[in-house]
Short mmCIF file of C-alpha atoms in Angstrom, two decimals:
data_model
loop_
_atom_site.label_atom_id
_atom_site.label_comp_id
_atom_site.label_asym_id
_atom_site.label_seq_id
_atom_site.Cartn_x
_atom_site.Cartn_y
_atom_site.Cartn_z
CA ALA E 1 30.90 -62.35 19.55
CA SER E 2 33.70 -63.46 22.02
CA SER E 3 33.17 -66.36 23.67
CA GLU E 4 33.46 -64.36 27.05
CA THR E 5 30.20 -62.75 25.93
CA ILE E 6 26.69 -64.37 26.31
CA GLY E 7 23.79 -63.68 24.10
CA GLN E 8 20.46 -62.06 25.17
CA THR E 9 16.96 -63.82 24.82
CA ALA E 10 15.13 -62.73 21.57
CA GLN E 11 11.74 -60.85 21.76
CA VAL E 12 9.15 -63.33 20.93
CA PRO E 13 6.45 -61.94 18.70
CA ALA E 14 3.18 -61.53 20.45
CA ALA E 15 0.70 -64.03 18.68
CA ASN E 16 -2.49 -66.07 19.59
CA THR E 17 -0.89 -69.20 21.52
CA SER E 18 -4.16 -70.88 21.73
CA THR E 19 -5.02 -74.17 19.66
CA THR E 20 -8.34 -76.00 19.70
CA SER E 21 -8.32 -79.73 19.62
CA SER E 22 -10.68 -82.03 17.99
CA ASN E 23 -12.76 -82.30 21.04
CA GLY E 24 -13.13 -78.30 21.32
CA VAL E 25 -11.00 -77.83 24.25
CA VAL E 26 -8.98 -75.17 24.13
CA ILE E 27 -4.91 -75.61 24.87
CA GLU E 28 -2.68 -73.16 25.48
CA ASP E 29 0.71 -73.17 23.82
CA VAL E 30 3.75 -71.09 25.49
CA SER E 31 6.66 -73.49 24.32
CA ALA E 32 7.97 -70.91 22.02
CA ILE E 33 8.31 -68.22 24.63
CA VAL E 34 9.56 -70.91 27.36
CA ASP E 35 12.36 -71.97 24.27
CA ALA E 36 13.26 -68.36 24.02
CA THR E 37 13.81 -67.54 27.62
CA LEU E 38 14.65 -70.75 29.55
CA PRO E 39 18.16 -70.02 28.60
CA SER E 40 18.12 -66.79 30.90
CA VAL E 41 16.99 -68.36 34.13
CA VAL E 42 19.00 -70.36 36.45
CA SER E 43 18.58 -72.70 39.52
CA ILE E 44 20.21 -71.73 42.72
CA THR E 45 21.28 -73.78 45.44
CA ASN E 46 22.00 -72.14 49.04
CA THR E 47 23.75 -74.27 51.54
CA GLN E 48 23.19 -73.04 54.89
CA VAL E 49 24.64 -74.01 58.26
CA TYR E 50 22.07 -74.61 61.10
CA GLN E 51 23.21 -75.45 64.84
CA SER E 52 20.80 -77.43 67.26
CA ASN E 53 21.10 -79.02 70.51
CA THR E 54 21.21 -82.78 71.23
CA TRP E 55 19.23 -84.70 73.83
CA PHE E 56 22.45 -84.35 75.64
CA GLY E 57 23.13 -80.84 75.43
CA GLN E 58 25.92 -81.09 73.01
CA SER E 59 25.65 -78.68 70.29
CA GLN E 60 26.02 -79.78 66.79
CA THR E 61 25.95 -78.16 63.34
CA TYR E 62 24.75 -79.56 59.78
CA GLU E 63 24.26 -78.21 56.66
CA VAL E 64 20.74 -77.75 54.89
CA PRO E 65 20.48 -77.28 51.17
CA SER E 66 17.60 -74.90 50.08
CA SER E 67 16.71 -74.18 46.47
CA GLY E 68 15.67 -71.22 44.48
CA SER E 69 15.69 -69.51 41.29
CA GLY E 70 17.45 -66.40 39.48
CA ILE E 71 17.50 -64.54 36.27
CA ILE E 72 20.67 -63.82 34.12
CA VAL E 73 20.62 -59.94 33.83
CA GLY E 74 23.98 -59.39 32.45
CA GLN E 75 27.71 -59.31 32.47
CA ASN E 76 30.70 -57.44 33.35
CA ASP E 77 34.47 -57.92 32.31
CA SER E 78 34.80 -60.67 34.63
CA GLU E 79 31.53 -62.03 36.06
CA LEU E 80 27.87 -63.39 34.84
CA LEU E 81 25.67 -61.15 37.03
CA ILE E 82 22.06 -63.07 38.46
CA VAL E 83 19.35 -61.30 40.06
CA THR E 84 17.24 -63.05 42.58
CA ASN E 85 15.47 -62.53 46.01
CA ASN E 86 17.39 -61.89 49.06
CA HIS E 87 15.79 -64.63 51.02
CA VAL E 88 16.84 -67.08 48.48
CA VAL E 89 20.51 -66.32 49.45
CA SER E 90 20.29 -64.85 53.01
CA ASP E 91 22.68 -67.00 55.61
CA SER E 92 24.54 -68.70 52.98
CA GLU E 93 27.46 -70.89 53.58
CA GLY E 94 27.80 -71.41 49.76
CA LEU E 95 26.07 -70.87 46.38
CA THR E 96 25.51 -73.06 43.42
CA VAL E 97 24.04 -72.20 40.09
CA THR E 98 22.95 -74.37 37.77
CA PHE E 99 22.51 -73.37 33.91
CA ALA E 100 19.93 -74.28 31.32
CA ASP E 101 22.37 -77.02 29.97
CA GLU E 102 22.52 -78.49 33.78
CA SER E 103 26.25 -77.28 34.12
CA THR E 104 27.06 -75.91 37.38
CA ALA E 105 29.07 -73.20 38.86
CA ASP E 106 29.85 -71.64 42.55
CA ALA E 107 28.57 -67.98 42.85
CA ALA E 108 29.13 -65.41 45.25
CA ILE E 109 27.11 -62.58 46.72
CA LYS E 110 27.67 -59.17 45.06
CA GLY E 111 24.90 -57.18 46.74
CA THR E 112 21.86 -57.60 48.97
CA ASP E 113 18.70 -55.25 49.88
CA SER E 114 16.89 -56.83 52.69
CA GLU E 115 14.07 -54.45 52.47
CA ALA E 116 13.22 -54.77 48.86
CA ASP E 117 13.70 -58.75 48.79
CA LEU E 118 16.30 -58.39 46.26
CA ALA E 119 19.92 -59.81 45.54
CA VAL E 120 22.65 -59.92 43.20
CA ILE E 121 25.01 -62.95 42.69
CA ALA E 122 28.04 -63.38 40.59
CA VAL E 123 29.41 -66.52 38.74
CA PRO E 124 32.77 -65.70 37.52
CA LEU E 125 33.02 -66.09 33.62
CA ASP E 126 36.50 -68.21 33.55
CA LYS E 127 34.42 -70.66 35.88
CA ILE E 128 31.89 -71.00 32.76
CA SER E 129 32.93 -73.40 29.95
CA ALA E 130 32.76 -71.82 26.44
CA ASP E 131 29.82 -74.36 25.50
CA THR E 132 27.68 -73.18 28.23
CA LYS E 133 28.41 -69.88 27.33
CA ASP E 134 26.94 -70.41 23.99
CA LYS E 135 23.60 -71.82 25.53
CA ILE E 136 22.68 -69.27 28.29
CA LYS E 137 21.43 -65.92 27.50
CA ALA E 138 20.59 -62.65 29.46
CA ALA E 139 17.16 -61.79 29.74
CA THR E 140 15.46 -59.16 27.83
CA LEU E 141 13.66 -56.61 30.48
CA GLY E 142 9.88 -55.47 30.01
CA ASP E 143 8.08 -52.69 31.29
CA SER E 144 5.82 -53.63 34.36
CA ASP E 145 4.44 -50.10 34.22
CA SER E 146 2.50 -51.19 31.01
CA LEU E 147 0.82 -54.12 32.50
CA LYS E 148 -2.82 -54.36 32.76
CA MET E 149 -4.89 -56.59 34.68
CA GLY E 150 -6.32 -60.03 32.38
CA GLN E 151 -2.90 -59.92 30.75
CA GLY E 152 -1.37 -63.03 29.93
CA VAL E 153 2.07 -64.26 31.99
CA ILE E 154 4.37 -67.09 32.36
CA ALA E 155 6.08 -68.21 35.53
CA ILE E 156 9.71 -70.14 35.06
CA GLY E 157 11.09 -71.29 38.16
CA ASN E 158 13.20 -73.99 40.28
CA ALA E 159 9.73 -75.12 41.94
CA LEU E 160 10.54 -77.13 44.96
CA GLY E 161 14.08 -77.67 44.04
CA TYR E 162 13.05 -80.24 40.94
CA GLY E 163 14.60 -78.23 38.56
CA GLN E 164 12.93 -75.59 35.89
CA SER E 165 9.27 -75.73 35.54
CA VAL E 166 6.62 -73.55 33.83
CA THR E 167 3.17 -72.10 34.75
CA ASN E 168 0.93 -69.71 33.20
CA GLY E 169 -1.74 -67.74 34.20
CA ILE E 170 -2.98 -63.75 34.09
CA ILE E 171 -2.41 -60.48 35.85
CA SER E 172 -4.84 -60.82 38.45
CA ALA E 173 -4.15 -57.32 40.27
CA LEU E 174 -1.56 -54.37 40.27
CA GLY E 175 -0.33 -52.51 43.08
CA ARG E 176 -1.11 -55.15 45.85
CA THR E 177 -0.40 -54.65 49.44
CA VAL E 178 1.05 -57.56 51.07
CA THR E 179 2.27 -58.08 54.70
CA VAL E 180 4.73 -60.71 55.86
CA GLN E 181 6.89 -61.58 58.90
CA ASP E 182 10.49 -62.23 58.10
CA GLU E 183 11.16 -65.74 59.27
CA GLN E 184 14.73 -64.96 60.30
CA THR E 185 14.43 -61.63 62.03
CA GLY E 186 10.95 -61.55 62.80
CA GLU E 187 10.19 -58.17 61.29
CA THR E 188 7.17 -57.26 59.46
CA VAL E 189 7.85 -56.95 55.89
CA VAL E 190 5.37 -54.71 53.74
CA ASN E 191 5.51 -54.36 50.08
CA ASN E 192 3.02 -51.99 48.28
CA ASN E 193 3.47 -52.33 44.68
CA MET E 194 3.44 -56.18 43.97
CA ILE E 195 1.83 -57.85 40.94
CA GLN E 196 -0.82 -60.29 41.79
CA THR E 197 -1.08 -63.79 39.56
CA ASN E 198 -2.91 -66.90 39.40
CA ALA E 199 0.12 -68.61 37.92
CA ALA E 200 1.35 -70.68 40.46
CA ILE E 201 4.06 -69.57 42.33
CA ASN E 202 5.80 -72.15 44.91
CA PRO E 203 9.12 -72.64 47.00
CA GLY E 204 11.63 -72.87 45.10
CA ASN E 205 10.23 -70.41 42.06
CA SER E 206 11.58 -67.10 44.62
CA GLY E 207 13.85 -65.26 42.18
CA GLY E 208 12.42 -66.60 38.86
CA ALA E 209 10.97 -64.61 36.06
CA LEU E 210 7.55 -63.52 35.40
CA LEU E 211 7.11 -63.04 31.49
CA ASN E 212 4.73 -61.34 29.25
CA ALA E 213 3.51 -62.58 25.87
CA SER E 214 6.94 -61.53 23.99
CA GLY E 215 9.14 -63.30 26.56
CA GLU E 216 10.36 -59.93 28.23
CA VAL E 217 10.72 -60.24 32.16
CA VAL E 218 8.15 -58.19 33.92
CA GLY E 219 8.72 -59.27 37.40
CA ILE E 220 10.82 -61.22 39.96
CA ASN E 221 8.71 -64.12 41.45
CA SER E 222 8.58 -64.18 45.26
CA ALA E 223 7.30 -67.68 47.03
CA LYS E 224 7.88 -65.35 50.25
CA TYR E 225 4.93 -63.41 49.29
CA SER E 226 2.63 -66.08 48.12
CA ASP E 227 -0.49 -67.01 50.17
CA THR E 228 -0.43 -70.84 50.79
CA SER E 229 -4.09 -70.72 52.59
CA VAL E 230 -5.76 -70.23 49.25
CA GLU E 231 -5.17 -71.16 45.79
CA GLY E 232 -4.33 -68.68 42.63
CA PHE E 233 -2.41 -66.12 44.93
CA GLY E 234 1.04 -65.40 43.98
CA TYR E 235 3.15 -62.43 43.72
CA ALA E 236 5.97 -60.70 41.80
CA ILE E 237 8.01 -57.65 42.38
CA PRO E 238 7.65 -55.46 39.37
CA MET E 239 10.83 -55.14 37.26
CA SER E 240 10.53 -51.35 37.06
CA ASP E 241 10.93 -51.37 40.91
CA ALA E 242 13.52 -53.81 40.93
CA MET E 243 16.15 -52.71 38.26
CA PRO E 244 16.88 -49.34 40.10
CA ILE E 245 17.80 -51.29 42.86
CA VAL E 246 19.82 -54.24 41.03
CA GLU E 247 21.55 -51.68 39.12
CA GLN E 248 22.84 -50.06 42.43
CA LEU E 249 23.71 -53.58 43.91
CA ILE E 250 25.87 -54.45 41.01
CA GLU E 251 27.65 -50.94 40.87
CA LYS E 252 27.76 -50.63 44.94
CA GLY E 253 26.97 -53.84 46.39
CA GLN E 254 24.18 -51.85 48.59
CA VAL E 255 21.29 -49.32 48.07
CA ASP E 256 22.35 -45.66 47.91
CA GLN E 257 20.37 -44.33 50.82
CA SER E 258 21.36 -41.03 50.05
CA LYS E 259 18.67 -40.98 47.04
CA ALA E 260 16.02 -42.46 49.51
CA ALA E 261 12.87 -40.36 49.29
CA PHE E 262 11.94 -38.03 52.30
CA LEU E 263 8.63 -36.47 53.07
CA GLY E 264 9.45 -35.00 56.63
CA ILE E 265 6.44 -35.56 59.01
CA GLN E 266 6.00 -37.13 62.20
CA GLY E 267 2.68 -39.26 62.19
CA GLN E 268 0.37 -41.49 64.09
CA ASP E 269 -1.95 -44.23 62.80
CA ILE E 270 -5.79 -43.25 62.54
CA SER E 271 -7.15 -46.92 62.44
CA SER E 272 -10.65 -47.70 61.34
CA SER E 273 -11.66 -48.60 65.07
CA VAL E 274 -10.08 -44.73 65.89
CA ALA E 275 -11.75 -43.28 63.30
CA SER E 276 -15.00 -44.44 63.70
CA ALA E 277 -15.39 -43.74 67.51
CA TYR E 278 -13.89 -40.48 67.09
CA ASN E 279 -15.62 -38.95 63.45
CA MET E 280 -12.20 -38.79 61.81
CA PRO E 281 -10.80 -39.77 58.66
CA GLN E 282 -8.92 -42.93 58.85
CA GLY E 283 -5.30 -42.49 57.72
CA VAL E 284 -2.15 -40.75 59.28
CA TYR E 285 -2.56 -38.12 61.52
CA VAL E 286 0.34 -35.36 61.40
CA TYR E 287 1.18 -34.23 64.42
CA GLN E 288 4.69 -32.60 63.61
CA VAL E 289 6.15 -31.29 60.12
CA VAL E 290 9.99 -30.74 59.48
CA SER E 291 10.81 -27.26 58.98
CA GLY E 292 12.17 -26.91 55.08
CA SER E 293 10.81 -30.08 54.46
CA PRO E 294 8.81 -31.29 51.13
CA ALA E 295 5.87 -31.79 53.26
CA GLU E 296 6.00 -28.04 54.63
CA LYS E 297 6.75 -26.66 51.16
CA ALA E 298 3.46 -28.69 49.51
CA GLY E 299 1.29 -26.99 52.41
CA LEU E 300 0.85 -30.34 55.12
CA ARG E 301 0.22 -28.82 58.67
CA GLN E 302 0.03 -30.22 62.03
CA GLY E 303 -3.33 -31.84 62.40
CA ASP E 304 -3.89 -32.99 58.97
CA ILE E 305 -4.45 -36.37 58.12
CA ILE E 306 -3.02 -38.02 55.07
CA THR E 307 -5.91 -40.39 53.51
CA GLU E 308 -4.09 -41.01 49.96
CA PHE E 309 -0.50 -40.95 48.65
CA ASP E 310 0.41 -41.57 44.95
CA GLY E 311 -3.00 -43.08 44.12
CA GLN E 312 -3.23 -45.29 47.29
CA THR E 313 -5.65 -45.12 50.25
CA ILE E 314 -3.33 -45.08 53.19
CA THR E 315 -4.24 -47.05 56.45
CA GLY E 316 -1.33 -46.37 58.60
CA MET E 317 2.25 -45.24 58.84
CA THR E 318 4.18 -48.05 58.14
CA GLN E 319 2.35 -48.37 54.76
CA LEU E 320 2.96 -44.49 54.01
CA LYS E 321 6.36 -45.32 54.94
CA GLN E 322 6.94 -48.06 52.13
CA LEU E 323 5.25 -46.00 49.72
CA ILE E 324 7.71 -43.38 50.18
CA ALA E 325 10.43 -45.82 49.95
CA SER E 326 9.28 -46.69 46.55
CA HIS E 327 9.97 -43.43 45.25
CA LYS E 328 13.35 -41.50 45.02
CA SER E 329 14.28 -38.04 45.60
CA GLY E 330 12.80 -35.52 42.88
CA ASP E 331 9.82 -37.58 42.41
CA GLU E 332 6.45 -35.47 42.34
CA VAL E 333 3.56 -37.39 44.14
CA LYS E 334 0.05 -36.45 44.42
CA MET E 335 -1.43 -36.64 48.25
CA THR E 336 -5.00 -36.23 49.48
CA MET E 337 -5.48 -35.16 53.03
CA GLU E 338 -8.15 -33.75 55.22
CA ARG E 339 -8.09 -30.85 57.22
CA LEU E 340 -10.25 -30.20 60.26
CA GLY E 341 -12.38 -26.66 59.78
CA ASN E 342 -16.05 -27.03 59.84
CA GLY E 343 -15.86 -30.69 59.96
CA TYR E 344 -12.93 -32.25 57.76
CA LYS E 345 -12.63 -31.27 54.42
CA GLU E 346 -10.77 -33.40 51.65
CA LYS E 347 -7.49 -31.20 49.76
CA SER E 348 -5.57 -32.52 46.92
CA ILE E 349 -1.54 -31.54 46.77
CA THR E 350 1.56 -32.54 44.91
CA VAL E 351 4.40 -32.67 46.98
CA THR E 352 7.97 -33.06 45.62
CA LEU E 353 10.18 -35.35 47.46
CA ALA E 354 13.40 -34.72 48.71
CA ALA E 355 16.89 -36.43 49.35
CA GLN E 356 16.62 -38.19 52.78
CA SER E 357 20.66 -37.41 53.50
CA ASP E 358 19.29 -33.79 53.27
CA PHE E 359 17.52 -34.05 56.38
CA VAL E 360 18.40 -37.39 58.19
CA SER E 361 21.72 -35.75 59.89
CA GLU E 362 20.22 -33.27 61.71
CA SER E 363 16.93 -34.89 62.58
CA SER E 364 18.15 -38.35 63.85
CA SER E 365 19.83 -36.95 66.69
CA ASP E 366 16.97 -34.98 67.88
CA ASN E 367 14.31 -37.68 67.37
CA SER E 368 16.48 -41.18 67.89
CA ASN E 369 13.23 -42.32 69.85
CA ASP E 370 10.94 -41.63 66.47
CA SER E 371 13.56 -43.47 64.41
CA GLN E 372 13.22 -46.31 66.58
CA ASN E 373 9.71 -46.06 66.82
CA SER E 374 9.51 -46.72 62.95
CA GLN E 375 10.46 -50.39 63.25
CA ASP E 376 6.97 -50.62 65.04
CA SER E 377 4.91 -51.55 62.17
CA GLY E 378 1.43 -52.21 63.82
CA ASN E 379 0.69 -55.04 61.11
CA SER E 380 -0.64 -58.33 62.58
CA GLY E 381 -1.19 -61.37 61.22
CA ASP E 382 -0.45 -65.03 60.11
CA SER E 383 3.35 -65.16 59.90
CA ARG E 384 3.17 -67.89 57.21
CA ASN E 385 1.01 -66.01 54.81
CA SER E 386 0.84 -62.97 53.13
CA GLU E 387 -2.19 -60.71 53.66
CA ASN E 388 -3.29 -57.13 52.92
CA SER E 389 -2.04 -54.67 55.03
CA ASP E 390 -4.05 -53.11 57.96
CA ASN E 391 -1.91 -51.12 59.95
CA SER E 392 -3.66 -50.74 62.94
CA GLY E 393 -1.14 -49.88 65.45
CA ASN E 394 0.05 -46.67 66.56
CA SER E 395 3.30 -45.36 65.46
CA GLY E 396 5.26 -42.15 65.40
CA PHE E 397 8.52 -41.77 63.42
CA PHE E 398 9.85 -39.51 60.68
CA ASP E 399 9.06 -41.17 57.24
CA GLY E 400 12.24 -40.94 55.67
CA PHE E 401 14.25 -43.38 58.11
CA GLY E 402 15.37 -46.66 56.99
CA GLY E 403 13.90 -47.11 53.58
CA SER E 404 15.41 -48.36 50.52
CA ASN E 405 14.73 -46.69 47.28
CA ASN E 406 14.44 -47.30 43.83
#
């Protein structure tokens, strides 16, 4: 192989990694997996510049380093490509990557998607020594769609900025809806398809690898979504969701919104309290259907209440928007709605989502107020911690606006 080409991590044969000591204590040994995969995980130092005022009213700026992790996913002709979380590299004045052999190199942001909390950074290959190239590897990516609850996983990352460390645990849950408040923008961010694990994911672990027993990367760890008020709640972005976005960031530096999925409704939240007061199902009340849209073609009507989308119970419009954003145009999705006749009756339909670009130009000019309302998520909670989404506010908007796709 050329000195300009890095290798790839080897798959570790799945095996029983438990050993029993003389006193009967079972010890979990994951060292073979760690040895095989550590060369594909890097530490990232982000130098940020902050400004504050002194007691005398004078403004002063100072640099503050923050730490995160990243996963080597490949290379092009001139760059080593690393995926991480967007919040790891945001507001950067300078990025430094530390490889498995402790060598360092400057990196630049290649593309970001703040809504998906994903970013790709690049290190020039000519800034990496031949010796380091021999020691680092591109990660082997796994299928997060095949994960099962109870399956063993390993988290690797730059916890607390001390360097690479390893924790292990199991898949606690799949498809978790978690809500956080962005510390920089103050906006509420909802992710509806997170992997929950009891493997410790601490500050600095963000952007690091969640591995299966074969050493394949099945998730991108995110301390941003971890709940510090309880133990054993860590979250990761599924690799099957992340890679289509990552590929677009590598190719174009941004997500192609023309492929973003579009359903074509205006809706209003029916919260649990409203549902109870008016004897209605909880979900999203459809008060307008876009002419010619996937929603109309699937049979949705004004007055219907959407209660389930793609297997997930719907509690509000923000959640529905996020679920739609997790799909791309052309995807077929099963929906459940309830229609008022002699009482509400449940009905299941299948909708084929269309491209947002086919509708947004004509809809946005006529419905600017609804587009703006899409930013009002109606989610409340502790801004420090993630929590399950309970969209109790009211917001009406076209679902296709402003969502990233994968």
